[in-house]
Coordinates of C-alpha atoms in Angstrom, one line a residue:
M25 CA 303.9 -29.7 41.1
E26 CA 301.0 -27.9 39.8
E27 CA 302.8 -27.1 36.6
E28 CA 304.1 -30.8 36.3
I29 CA 300.5 -32.0 36.6
K30 CA 299.2 -29.5 34.0
S31 CA 302.2 -30.4 31.7
E32 CA 301.4 -34.1 32.0
F33 CA 297.7 -33.5 31.2
K34 CA 298.5 -31.4 28.3
S35 CA 301.0 -34.0 26.8
S36 CA 298.4 -36.5 27.0
G37 CA 296.0 -34.5 25.2
F38 CA 293.8 -33.4 28.0
D39 CA 292.5 -29.8 28.7
V40 CA 291.7 -28.8 32.3
E41 CA 288.2 -27.2 32.8
D42 CA 288.6 -25.3 36.2
E43 CA 292.5 -25.2 36.2
Q44 CA 293.0 -23.8 39.6
E45 CA 290.7 -26.0 41.7
I46 CA 291.4 -29.2 39.8
L47 CA 295.2 -28.7 40.1
R48 CA 294.9 -28.0 43.7
K49 CA 293.0 -31.2 44.3
C50 CA 295.5 -33.2 42.4
V51 CA 298.4 -31.8 44.3
T52 CA 296.8 -32.6 47.5
F53 CA 296.3 -36.2 46.6
C54 CA 299.7 -36.7 45.2
T55 CA 301.1 -35.2 48.5
N56 CA 298.9 -37.4 50.7
Y57 CA 299.3 -40.8 48.8
S58 CA 302.9 -40.3 47.3
F59 CA 301.8 -40.2 43.6
T60 CA 304.0 -38.7 40.9
P61 CA 302.3 -36.4 38.4
S62 CA 302.9 -39.0 35.7
E63 CA 301.4 -41.7 37.7
L64 CA 298.4 -39.6 38.2
V65 CA 297.7 -38.8 34.8
S66 CA 298.3 -42.4 33.6
S67 CA 295.6 -43.4 36.1
W68 CA 293.3 -40.7 34.8
E69 CA 293.7 -42.1 31.3
V70 CA 292.6 -45.4 32.4
Y71 CA 289.7 -43.9 34.3
Y72 CA 288.9 -41.8 31.2
L73 CA 288.7 -44.9 28.8
N74 CA 286.9 -47.1 31.2
R75 CA 284.1 -44.5 31.8
Q76 CA 283.9 -43.8 27.9
L77 CA 284.0 -40.2 28.6
N78 CA 283.2 -38.1 25.5
E79 CA 285.6 -35.2 25.3
P80 CA 289.3 -35.0 26.5
V81 CA 288.4 -32.4 29.1
V82 CA 289.3 -33.0 32.8
E83 CA 285.9 -31.7 34.5
S84 CA 285.4 -31.0 38.2
A85 CA 282.4 -33.3 38.4
E86 CA 284.6 -36.1 37.1
I87 CA 287.9 -35.4 39.0
D88 CA 286.1 -35.9 42.2
G89 CA 284.9 -39.5 41.3
F90 CA 288.3 -40.3 40.0
L91 CA 290.3 -39.2 43.0
L92 CA 287.8 -41.1 45.2
Q93 CA 288.1 -44.2 43.3
L94 CA 292.0 -43.9 43.3
Q95 CA 292.0 -43.3 47.0
N96 CA 289.8 -46.5 47.6
E97 CA 292.1 -48.6 45.3
K98 CA 295.2 -47.3 47.4
K99 CA 293.5 -48.4 50.7
E100 CA 292.6 -51.7 49.3
D101 CA 296.3 -52.2 48.3
S102 CA 297.5 -51.1 51.8
V103 CA 295.0 -53.6 53.3
K104 CA 296.2 -56.5 51.2
E105 CA 299.8 -55.7 52.2
R106 CA 299.1 -55.9 55.9
E107 CA 296.9 -59.1 55.4
E108 CA 299.8 -60.7 53.7
G109 CA 302.0 -59.8 56.7
G110 CA 299.7 -61.6 58.9
L111 CA 298.0 -58.5 60.4
H112 CA 294.3 -57.8 59.7
M113 CA 293.2 -54.1 60.0
Y114 CA 289.5 -53.7 60.9
S115 CA 287.5 -51.3 58.7
I116 CA 284.2 -49.6 58.9
G117 CA 282.9 -52.5 56.7
D118 CA 283.9 -55.0 59.5
V119 CA 282.2 -52.8 62.0
E120 CA 279.1 -52.8 59.8
M121 CA 279.3 -56.5 59.4
H122 CA 279.4 -57.2 63.2
L123 CA 276.7 -54.6 63.8
N124 CA 274.4 -56.4 61.4
N125 CA 275.1 -59.8 63.0
D126 CA 274.3 -58.5 66.3
D127 CA 271.0 -57.1 65.0
D128 CA 270.1 -60.3 63.3
T129 CA 270.8 -62.4 66.5
K130 CA 268.9 -60.5 69.0
D131 CA 266.1 -62.0 70.8
D132 CA 262.9 -60.1 70.6
T133 CA 261.6 -61.8 73.8
P134 CA 260.7 -59.3 76.4
G135 CA 263.1 -59.2 79.5
T136 CA 264.3 -57.4 82.3
P137 CA 265.3 -53.9 81.3
I138 CA 269.1 -53.2 81.5
N139 CA 270.2 -50.5 83.7
H140 CA 272.5 -48.6 81.4
H141 CA 273.7 -46.2 83.9
H142 CA 275.1 -49.0 86.1
D143 CA 276.8 -50.4 83.0
L144 CA 278.6 -47.3 82.1
L145 CA 280.0 -47.0 85.6
S146 CA 281.1 -50.6 85.9
P147 CA 284.8 -51.5 86.0
S148 CA 284.5 -53.6 82.7
T149 CA 283.7 -50.3 80.9
D150 CA 287.0 -48.8 79.7
P151 CA 287.5 -45.8 77.5
I152 CA 288.3 -47.8 74.5
S153 CA 285.2 -49.5 74.6
L154 CA 283.1 -46.3 75.0
M155 CA 285.1 -45.0 71.9
Y156 CA 284.0 -48.0 69.8
E157 CA 280.4 -47.6 71.0
N158 CA 280.4 -44.0 69.8
V159 CA 281.9 -45.0 66.4
L160 CA 279.2 -47.8 66.0
S161 CA 276.4 -45.4 67.1
S162 CA 277.6 -42.7 64.6
W163 CA 277.9 -45.2 61.9
K164 CA 274.4 -46.6 62.4
A165 CA 273.0 -43.1 62.5
S166 CA 274.6 -42.3 59.1
K167 CA 274.0 -45.6 57.4
S168 CA 271.0 -44.2 55.5
K169 CA 273.2 -41.5 54.0
L170 CA 275.3 -43.4 51.5
I171 CA 278.5 -41.5 50.3
T172 CA 278.8 -41.7 46.6
P173 CA 281.0 -39.8 44.1
F174 CA 277.8 -37.9 42.9
S175 CA 276.9 -36.8 46.5
K176 CA 280.4 -35.2 46.9
R177 CA 280.2 -33.2 43.6
T178 CA 280.7 -29.3 43.8
D179 CA 279.1 -26.4 41.9
R180 CA 275.6 -27.9 42.1
F181 CA 273.1 -26.2 39.8
S182 CA 275.6 -23.8 38.4
V183 CA 274.7 -22.3 35.0
K184 CA 277.0 -23.4 32.2
F185 CA 275.5 -21.4 29.4
S186 CA 272.6 -18.9 29.1
I187 CA 270.8 -17.0 26.4
N188 CA 268.3 -14.2 27.6
T189 CA 266.1 -12.1 25.2
L190 CA 263.3 -11.5 27.8
P191 CA 264.0 -8.2 29.4
S192 CA 261.7 -9.0 32.4
V193 CA 263.7 -12.1 33.4
E194 CA 267.0 -11.9 35.1
N195 CA 269.4 -13.9 32.9
G196 CA 271.1 -16.8 34.5
K197 CA 269.7 -16.3 38.1
Q198 CA 269.6 -19.6 39.7
E199 CA 269.1 -20.3 43.4
P200 CA 272.1 -21.6 45.5
H201 CA 272.0 -25.3 46.2
H202 CA 270.5 -26.2 49.6
E203 CA 269.9 -29.6 51.1
Y204 CA 266.2 -29.5 51.8
T205 CA 264.4 -31.9 54.1
E206 CA 261.0 -33.1 53.2
N207 CA 259.2 -30.6 55.4
D208 CA 261.4 -27.8 53.8
E209 CA 260.3 -28.9 50.2
D210 CA 256.6 -28.8 51.3
D211 CA 257.1 -25.2 52.5
V212 CA 258.9 -24.1 49.4
V213 CA 256.3 -25.7 47.1
R214 CA 253.5 -23.8 49.0
R215 CA 255.5 -20.6 48.6
V216 CA 255.8 -21.1 44.7
P217 CA 252.9 -19.5 42.8
Q218 CA 250.9 -22.2 41.0
R219 CA 251.2 -22.0 37.2
E220 CA 248.3 -22.4 34.8
R221 CA 248.6 -25.8 33.1
C222 CA 249.6 -25.7 29.5
S223 CA 247.6 -27.3 26.8
L224 CA 249.1 -30.4 25.2
V225 CA 248.3 -31.9 21.9
I226 CA 250.3 -34.9 20.3
H227 CA 250.8 -34.6 16.6
G228 CA 250.5 -37.5 14.3
S229 CA 248.7 -41.0 15.0
G230 CA 252.1 -42.3 16.5
L231 CA 253.0 -46.0 16.8
K232 CA 250.8 -48.1 18.9
P233 CA 252.3 -49.9 21.9
C234 CA 253.0 -53.6 21.2
C235 CA 253.3 -52.9 17.5
K236 CA 254.8 -55.5 15.3
F237 CA 258.3 -54.9 14.2
M238 CA 261.3 -56.8 12.6
Y239 CA 258.9 -57.4 9.7
D240 CA 260.4 -55.0 7.2
R241 CA 261.5 -56.3 3.9
M242 CA 264.1 -55.2 1.2
E243 CA 261.0 -53.8 -0.7
D244 CA 260.2 -51.6 2.3
R245 CA 263.8 -50.2 2.3
L246 CA 263.8 -49.6 -1.3
N247 CA 260.2 -47.9 -1.1
A248 CA 261.4 -45.8 1.7
I249 CA 264.4 -44.4 -0.3
E250 CA 262.4 -43.9 -3.4
N251 CA 259.6 -41.9 -1.7
R252 CA 262.0 -39.5 0.0
I253 CA 263.8 -38.8 -3.3
R254 CA 260.3 -38.4 -5.0
K255 CA 259.2 -36.1 -2.2
H256 CA 262.3 -33.9 -2.6
T257 CA 261.8 -33.7 -6.5
R258 CA 258.2 -32.6 -6.2
A259 CA 259.2 -30.0 -3.6
F260 CA 261.9 -28.6 -6.0
V261 CA 259.6 -28.6 -8.9
A262 CA 256.7 -26.8 -7.0
S263 CA 259.0 -24.1 -5.7
G264 CA 259.4 -22.8 -9.3
L265 CA 263.2 -22.1 -8.5
Y266 CA 264.5 -25.2 -10.4
E267 CA 264.0 -27.0 -13.6
E268 CA 262.3 -30.4 -14.1
P269 CA 264.9 -33.0 -12.7
T270 CA 266.6 -35.3 -15.2
D271 CA 268.8 -38.4 -15.4
P272 CA 272.2 -37.7 -14.0
T273 CA 273.7 -40.9 -15.4
S274 CA 273.2 -40.0 -19.0
A275 CA 276.1 -38.4 -20.9
S276 CA 275.2 -34.8 -21.6
Q277 CA 277.4 -31.6 -22.5
R278 CA 274.7 -29.2 -21.4
S279 CA 274.0 -28.3 -17.8
I280 CA 271.2 -30.1 -16.1
F281 CA 269.5 -30.5 -12.6
A282 CA 269.1 -33.7 -10.9
V283 CA 267.7 -34.9 -7.6
G284 CA 269.3 -37.9 -5.8
M285 CA 270.7 -39.5 -2.5
I286 CA 274.3 -39.3 -1.5
C287 CA 275.8 -42.6 -1.0
C288 CA 279.2 -44.2 -0.6
D289 CA 280.7 -46.4 -3.5
A290 CA 282.1 -49.0 -0.8
E291 CA 281.8 -49.8 2.8
G292 CA 283.5 -47.4 5.2
R293 CA 283.5 -43.7 5.8
L294 CA 282.6 -41.2 3.0
N295 CA 285.4 -39.2 1.3
E296 CA 285.6 -37.0 -1.7
K297 CA 286.7 -39.8 -4.0
S298 CA 283.9 -42.1 -3.0
V299 CA 280.8 -39.8 -3.3
M300 CA 278.0 -41.2 -5.4
L301 CA 274.6 -40.0 -6.3
Q302 CA 271.6 -42.4 -6.5
S303 CA 268.8 -41.0 -8.5
S304 CA 265.1 -42.2 -8.5
I305 CA 263.8 -45.2 -10.3
E306 CA 261.7 -42.8 -12.3
H307 CA 264.6 -41.0 -13.8
S308 CA 267.5 -43.3 -13.8
G309 CA 266.2 -46.9 -12.9
G310 CA 267.7 -46.2 -9.4
E311 CA 271.3 -46.3 -10.8
C312 CA 274.3 -44.4 -9.1
V313 CA 276.7 -42.1 -10.7
R314 CA 280.0 -40.7 -9.3
L315 CA 280.1 -37.1 -8.1
D316 CA 282.8 -34.8 -8.6
L317 CA 282.7 -31.9 -6.0
Q318 CA 285.9 -30.1 -6.9
R319 CA 284.2 -27.0 -8.4
L320 CA 282.0 -26.4 -5.2
N321 CA 283.4 -23.6 -2.9
H322 CA 281.5 -25.1 0.0
Y323 CA 279.3 -28.2 0.9
S324 CA 278.2 -30.4 3.8
I325 CA 277.1 -34.0 2.8
F326 CA 276.6 -37.4 4.4
P327 CA 275.2 -40.8 3.3
G328 CA 271.5 -40.7 3.0
Q329 CA 271.3 -37.0 2.3
V330 CA 269.0 -36.1 -0.6
V331 CA 270.1 -33.1 -2.6
G332 CA 269.6 -31.3 -5.6
I333 CA 272.6 -31.1 -8.0
G334 CA 273.3 -28.8 -10.9
G335 CA 276.0 -29.7 -13.3
H336 CA 276.9 -31.9 -16.4
N337 CA 278.0 -35.3 -17.2
P338 CA 280.2 -35.2 -20.3
S339 CA 281.2 -39.0 -20.2
G340 CA 278.3 -40.7 -18.6
H341 CA 280.5 -41.9 -15.8
C342 CA 281.0 -38.9 -13.6
F343 CA 278.6 -36.0 -12.8
I344 CA 280.7 -32.8 -12.4
A345 CA 278.7 -30.7 -9.9
S346 CA 278.5 -26.8 -10.2
K347 CA 275.8 -26.3 -7.6
L348 CA 274.5 -28.3 -4.7
V349 CA 271.2 -27.6 -2.8
D350 CA 270.9 -29.6 0.5
S351 CA 267.5 -28.1 1.7
I352 CA 264.0 -28.7 0.4
P353 CA 261.9 -25.6 -0.4
I354 CA 259.2 -25.3 2.1
I355 CA 255.8 -25.5 0.3
S356 CA 252.9 -23.5 1.6
V357 CA 250.5 -26.4 1.8
A358 CA 248.7 -27.9 4.9
D359 CA 251.0 -30.7 6.5
E360 CA 249.3 -34.0 7.2
N361 CA 250.7 -34.0 10.7
L362 CA 248.7 -30.9 11.4
N363 CA 245.5 -32.6 10.3
P364 CA 243.0 -32.5 13.2
L365 CA 242.2 -36.1 12.6
K366 CA 245.8 -37.1 13.6
K367 CA 245.9 -34.8 16.7
Q368 CA 245.5 -36.4 20.1
A369 CA 244.4 -33.9 22.7
I370 CA 245.4 -35.1 26.2
D371 CA 242.5 -33.7 28.1
K372 CA 239.3 -31.6 27.4
E373 CA 240.8 -28.4 28.1
S374 CA 243.4 -29.0 25.3
Q375 CA 240.5 -29.6 22.8
S376 CA 239.3 -26.0 23.0
T377 CA 240.8 -23.3 20.8
D378 CA 240.3 -20.5 23.4
T379 CA 242.4 -17.4 23.1
I380 CA 244.0 -18.2 26.4
Y381 CA 246.8 -20.1 24.8
K382 CA 247.4 -17.7 21.8
Q383 CA 250.2 -15.9 23.7
R384 CA 252.4 -19.0 22.9
E385 CA 254.3 -18.8 26.2
L386 CA 255.7 -21.9 27.8
S387 CA 258.1 -22.7 30.4
M388 CA 260.0 -26.1 30.1
I389 CA 262.7 -28.2 32.0
I390 CA 264.5 -30.6 29.8
A391 CA 266.6 -33.5 30.6
A392 CA 267.9 -36.6 29.0
G393 CA 269.0 -39.9 30.6
P394 CA 270.7 -41.8 31.9
F395 CA 269.1 -40.7 35.2
T396 CA 271.5 -42.6 37.4
T397 CA 275.3 -42.7 37.5
T398 CA 277.3 -45.7 36.5
D399 CA 278.3 -47.0 39.9
N400 CA 274.6 -47.6 41.4
L401 CA 271.1 -47.7 40.7
L402 CA 270.1 -45.0 43.2
F403 CA 268.9 -42.5 40.5
E404 CA 270.3 -39.6 42.6
P405 CA 270.5 -37.3 39.6
L406 CA 266.7 -37.8 38.9
T407 CA 266.0 -37.1 42.6
E408 CA 268.1 -33.9 42.5
L409 CA 266.3 -32.8 39.3
L410 CA 262.8 -33.3 40.6
Q411 CA 264.0 -31.2 43.8
Y412 CA 265.0 -28.5 41.6
A413 CA 261.8 -28.6 39.6
K414 CA 259.7 -28.5 43.0
R415 CA 261.5 -25.3 43.7
R416 CA 261.2 -23.9 40.1
P417 CA 258.2 -25.7 38.8
P418 CA 257.8 -25.4 35.0
Q419 CA 254.7 -25.9 33.0
L420 CA 256.2 -28.9 31.3
L421 CA 259.0 -31.2 32.5
V422 CA 260.2 -33.1 29.4
L423 CA 262.3 -36.2 30.4
L424 CA 264.0 -38.2 27.5
G425 CA 265.3 -41.7 27.9
P426 CA 267.1 -43.9 28.5
F427 CA 265.4 -44.4 31.8
V428 CA 266.6 -48.0 32.6
D429 CA 269.9 -47.7 30.7
S430 CA 271.0 -50.9 29.0
E431 CA 274.5 -49.4 29.1
L432 CA 274.9 -49.4 32.7
P433 CA 277.2 -52.0 34.1
D434 CA 274.7 -53.5 36.6
I435 CA 272.1 -53.8 33.8
K436 CA 274.7 -55.3 31.2
K437 CA 275.9 -57.9 33.7
G438 CA 272.4 -58.8 34.9
T439 CA 273.3 -58.4 38.5
V440 CA 270.0 -56.5 39.6
D441 CA 267.6 -58.4 41.6
R442 CA 264.5 -56.7 40.1
S443 CA 263.1 -56.9 36.6
F444 CA 263.6 -53.9 34.4
D445 CA 259.9 -52.9 34.4
E446 CA 260.1 -52.9 38.3
I447 CA 263.0 -50.7 38.2
F448 CA 261.3 -48.3 35.8
H449 CA 258.1 -48.1 37.8
S450 CA 259.6 -48.0 41.4
E451 CA 262.4 -45.6 40.5
I452 CA 260.8 -43.4 37.7
V453 CA 257.2 -43.5 37.7
R454 CA 256.6 -43.3 41.5
K455 CA 259.1 -40.4 41.8
L456 CA 257.2 -38.7 39.0
E457 CA 253.6 -39.4 40.6
D458 CA 255.0 -37.9 44.1
Y459 CA 256.5 -35.0 42.2
V460 CA 253.3 -34.0 40.4
E461 CA 251.2 -34.6 43.6
R462 CA 253.5 -32.1 45.4
V463 CA 253.6 -29.4 42.7
G464 CA 250.0 -29.6 41.7
S465 CA 248.1 -29.8 38.5
G466 CA 250.0 -26.7 37.0
T467 CA 253.0 -29.0 35.8
R468 CA 252.9 -31.8 33.1
V469 CA 255.5 -34.3 32.6
L470 CA 256.3 -35.8 29.3
L471 CA 258.3 -39.0 28.8
V472 CA 260.1 -39.9 25.6
P473 CA 261.6 -43.4 25.4
S474 CA 265.0 -44.4 24.0
I475 CA 266.4 -47.4 22.2
R476 CA 268.8 -47.8 25.0
D477 CA 265.8 -48.5 27.5
A478 CA 266.1 -52.1 28.7
N479 CA 262.5 -52.1 29.7
H480 CA 261.3 -51.2 26.3
D481 CA 261.0 -52.3 22.6
F482 CA 264.4 -52.2 20.8
V483 CA 263.2 -50.7 17.6
F484 CA 263.3 -47.4 16.0
P485 CA 261.0 -45.5 15.5
Q486 CA 259.7 -46.5 18.9
P487 CA 256.1 -46.6 20.4
A488 CA 255.4 -44.7 23.6
L489 CA 256.0 -46.2 26.9
E490 CA 253.2 -48.0 28.7
I491 CA 252.9 -46.3 32.0
N492 CA 249.5 -47.6 33.0
L493 CA 248.7 -44.9 35.7
S494 CA 245.5 -45.0 37.7
D495 CA 245.8 -41.3 38.7
F496 CA 247.8 -38.3 37.0
K497 CA 246.8 -39.7 33.5
S498 CA 246.5 -36.1 32.0
Q499 CA 249.6 -34.9 33.8
I500 CA 252.2 -37.7 33.2
V501 CA 252.1 -38.6 29.5
S502 CA 254.3 -40.7 27.1
L503 CA 255.3 -39.9 23.6
A504 CA 256.6 -42.0 20.7
N505 CA 260.3 -41.7 19.7
P506 CA 260.6 -39.6 17.6
G507 CA 257.6 -37.5 18.3
I508 CA 256.0 -34.0 17.8
F509 CA 253.7 -32.2 20.4
E510 CA 252.1 -28.8 20.8
A511 CA 252.0 -27.1 24.0
N512 CA 250.4 -23.7 24.3
E513 CA 250.6 -23.6 20.5
V514 CA 254.3 -24.1 20.8
K515 CA 255.4 -26.8 18.4
V516 CA 257.9 -29.1 19.8
G517 CA 259.8 -32.0 18.1
C518 CA 262.0 -34.4 19.8
C519 CA 264.2 -37.6 19.1
T520 CA 266.3 -39.6 21.7
V521 CA 268.5 -41.3 19.0
D522 CA 271.9 -39.7 19.0
V523 CA 271.5 -38.6 15.3
L524 CA 273.9 -35.6 15.7
K525 CA 276.8 -37.7 16.8
Q526 CA 276.0 -40.2 14.1
I527 CA 275.9 -37.6 11.3
S528 CA 278.9 -36.0 12.7
G529 CA 280.9 -39.2 12.3
E530 CA 279.8 -39.6 8.7
E531 CA 279.6 -36.1 7.3
I532 CA 282.3 -34.4 5.0
S533 CA 282.4 -30.8 4.4
R534 CA 284.1 -28.0 2.8
T535 CA 284.0 -24.3 4.0
A536 CA 284.6 -21.3 1.5
A537 CA 288.0 -19.8 2.0
D538 CA 286.5 -16.4 2.2
G539 CA 283.4 -17.3 4.1
K540 CA 282.3 -16.9 7.8
P541 CA 283.3 -19.6 10.1
I542 CA 280.3 -22.0 10.3
D543 CA 279.2 -23.3 13.8
R544 CA 279.5 -27.2 13.4
M545 CA 276.6 -27.8 15.7
S546 CA 274.3 -25.6 14.0
R547 CA 275.2 -27.1 10.7
L548 CA 274.5 -30.6 12.1
T549 CA 271.2 -29.7 13.5
N550 CA 270.2 -27.9 10.2
H551 CA 270.5 -31.2 8.4
I552 CA 267.6 -32.5 10.4
L553 CA 265.6 -29.4 9.4
N554 CA 266.6 -29.3 5.7
Q555 CA 266.1 -33.0 5.2
Q556 CA 262.7 -32.8 6.9
S557 CA 263.5 -36.1 8.8
F558 CA 264.4 -37.0 12.3
Y559 CA 266.8 -39.7 10.9
P560 CA 268.1 -38.8 7.4
L561 CA 271.2 -41.0 7.7
Y562 CA 271.3 -44.0 5.5
P563 CA 272.5 -46.8 6.0
P564 CA 271.8 -46.3 9.6
A565 CA 274.4 -46.7 12.4
E566 CA 274.9 -50.3 13.6
S567 CA 273.4 -49.4 17.0
V568 CA 270.2 -48.2 15.4
P569 CA 267.4 -50.8 14.9
L570 CA 265.8 -48.9 12.1
D571 CA 262.5 -50.6 10.8
F572 CA 261.6 -49.4 7.3
S573 CA 258.1 -50.6 7.7
L574 CA 257.4 -48.3 10.5
A575 CA 259.9 -45.4 9.4
P576 CA 258.4 -43.5 6.5
E577 CA 255.4 -41.8 8.5
A578 CA 257.1 -41.7 11.9
L579 CA 260.4 -40.1 11.0
K580 CA 258.8 -37.2 8.9
L581 CA 259.4 -33.7 10.1
S582 CA 257.5 -31.8 7.5
L583 CA 257.1 -28.5 9.6
V584 CA 259.8 -26.4 11.2
P585 CA 259.2 -26.9 14.9
D586 CA 259.5 -23.8 17.4
V587 CA 261.7 -26.0 19.5
L588 CA 263.7 -29.1 18.4
I589 CA 265.2 -31.3 21.2
L590 CA 268.1 -33.6 20.2
P591 CA 269.8 -35.0 23.2
S592 CA 273.4 -36.1 22.3
D593 CA 276.7 -37.3 23.9
I594 CA 278.3 -34.4 22.1
K595 CA 278.6 -30.9 24.0
H596 CA 275.3 -29.4 25.1
F597 CA 274.0 -26.3 23.5
V598 CA 270.9 -24.1 23.0
K599 CA 270.9 -22.4 19.4
V600 CA 268.6 -20.3 17.4
L601 CA 268.6 -21.8 13.9
S602 CA 267.3 -20.1 10.7
S603 CA 265.7 -22.5 7.9
E604 CA 268.1 -22.3 4.7
S605 CA 265.5 -22.9 2.2
E606 CA 265.8 -20.7 -0.9
G607 CA 263.2 -18.2 -1.9
I608 CA 261.5 -18.7 1.4
N609 CA 261.4 -16.2 4.3
N610 CA 263.8 -17.7 7.1
T611 CA 261.9 -19.6 9.7
K612 CA 263.7 -19.9 12.9
C613 CA 263.8 -22.8 15.3
I614 CA 265.4 -23.2 18.8
A615 CA 267.6 -26.4 18.9
V616 CA 268.3 -27.8 22.3
N617 CA 270.8 -30.5 23.3
P618 CA 270.5 -30.8 27.0
G619 CA 273.3 -33.0 27.5
R620 CA 273.1 -36.1 29.8
L621 CA 271.7 -35.8 33.3
A622 CA 274.4 -38.2 34.5
K623 CA 278.0 -38.7 33.2
G624 CA 279.9 -41.7 34.5
E625 CA 279.9 -41.5 38.2
G626 CA 279.3 -37.7 38.1
G627 CA 276.6 -35.3 37.2
G628 CA 275.7 -33.9 33.8
T629 CA 273.5 -31.0 32.7
F630 CA 269.9 -30.1 31.8
V631 CA 268.0 -27.1 30.1
E632 CA 265.7 -24.7 31.5
L633 CA 263.9 -22.8 28.7
H634 CA 261.1 -20.1 28.9
Y635 CA 259.6 -19.5 25.6
G636 CA 258.1 -16.0 25.3
G637 CA 256.3 -16.3 21.9
G638 CA 259.1 -16.5 19.3
S639 CA 262.7 -17.5 18.9
N640 CA 263.6 -13.8 19.7
L641 CA 262.0 -14.0 23.0
I642 CA 263.6 -16.7 25.1
N643 CA 265.4 -17.2 28.3
A644 CA 267.4 -20.5 28.2
S645 CA 270.0 -21.8 30.7
I646 CA 272.1 -25.0 30.6
V647 CA 272.4 -25.9 34.2
G648 CA 274.8 -28.5 35.7
I649 CA 273.1 -31.0 38.0

């Protein structure tokens, strides 16, 4: 039967992650509930589509929730069949209902104590009554421990992937999971040596909370595109590697160099036949010309990408490209984002430039929402993450939204009995206040909002969350989306919009036949660095409320950060990237996609990162929650 189930999964286009364990569970289920392999896989396909899972892989975390749901459906069907036959089978739900009714109708008036010893020995007490009493008491005792698919997951805190170039740190060493009580947690926290608090400086002026949006005009959009093209043009000229750009729309037999933005000649996905180049108003009046890429051995382009193009336009209607440059040369000038006037120090310790932070060492735990599963609003994954962070406290806990995810079924349907702000403050902020109180002043928490947050402004770029804390103001901090901050002189950029997935859906590429295989995730992430923008895609995805009146400054990424955090629905990763600018020494950056902390009804992943002073000195682990 294992082979049949495996074959059914394969024919439906699914890979099995932990083959032996998952197939064993499936065989047991089929045997107990009289399912055939084809019926089981058909039900999995429905579950896969309903949960909107990303990859066609049967994972251990998902199969447990799936089998539990299927088991509940089977039981419900059997109950309906019995009821139709005039027979009602009492379930534990009925027991709970009667128990609650008994509790509600109890009279609190003091009365004569009951002699329980006499009752137990009375003839009216039979073994069946005693059995039900035991069932009721055990159910009441366990009522506080709700059994959810997330709580039944296996392989808790297992390392999915790790990189270790720090000789003094044992790679991938994780504590085995243990169910800690509150007192146990206090003991563990007391045993963990307190870390020294990291400095924290937020770069850029950022967007103010309650800023006006939805006021962008067509003029703002045109200016944003024009300014990007002109910025790239100035960088190409200043590098001394390229000639002065000219108009690519004019007919010319000689080879020229032009700068412009990649766009599509019609609505729909970009392809080789529909590629256009829009030049600046200064050079061509903003006109577009068709691009012929047949002579290029390799390229990777997407709409909105600003590139340098070498080639000629013999007819005036089609520019034949012989060279494509998709990265801006980095000019050695002071970036305005690094201007001291645009830095916001979080506390007085951060304002000093003592040598204590010059070692550029930093420990982080990075996790991206949603922070609760789709079947409830218990926020179990967040609770588990904070328990882990209590046992292994980092200097910086970076939490990226969504926190109150607008895609959750209960939020979408409006079936919650609290406001979104109340959910955020009771389930997120209060848990974080309790966390920093327990671990002490050596750990900071940084929150970055998402456009999927139901309790925050639906606009991108996005202002910081309004937390309004009376205590822990310097320990729990909110950052704009996207944002850049500096901790212990380690520069970190982050953006919660799924730009990697969106570029992946629009990009077209060609790889040289004799060239090395290129890692697609590295290529997608390099687009962000090469374009020096957190969101270079234009037009934006339909789900992104991009406001061009706010965008030009807020989306700018004029420096190569030490760490770039880009949470995405695509597969989690930690990669060391090199800047591809010509004529410049390669600048390395650590790119991190922590994945999602919760996936459907199961657990996801987060990243634990120790930065030891450079991209060649890191210890990073992707951990399954």
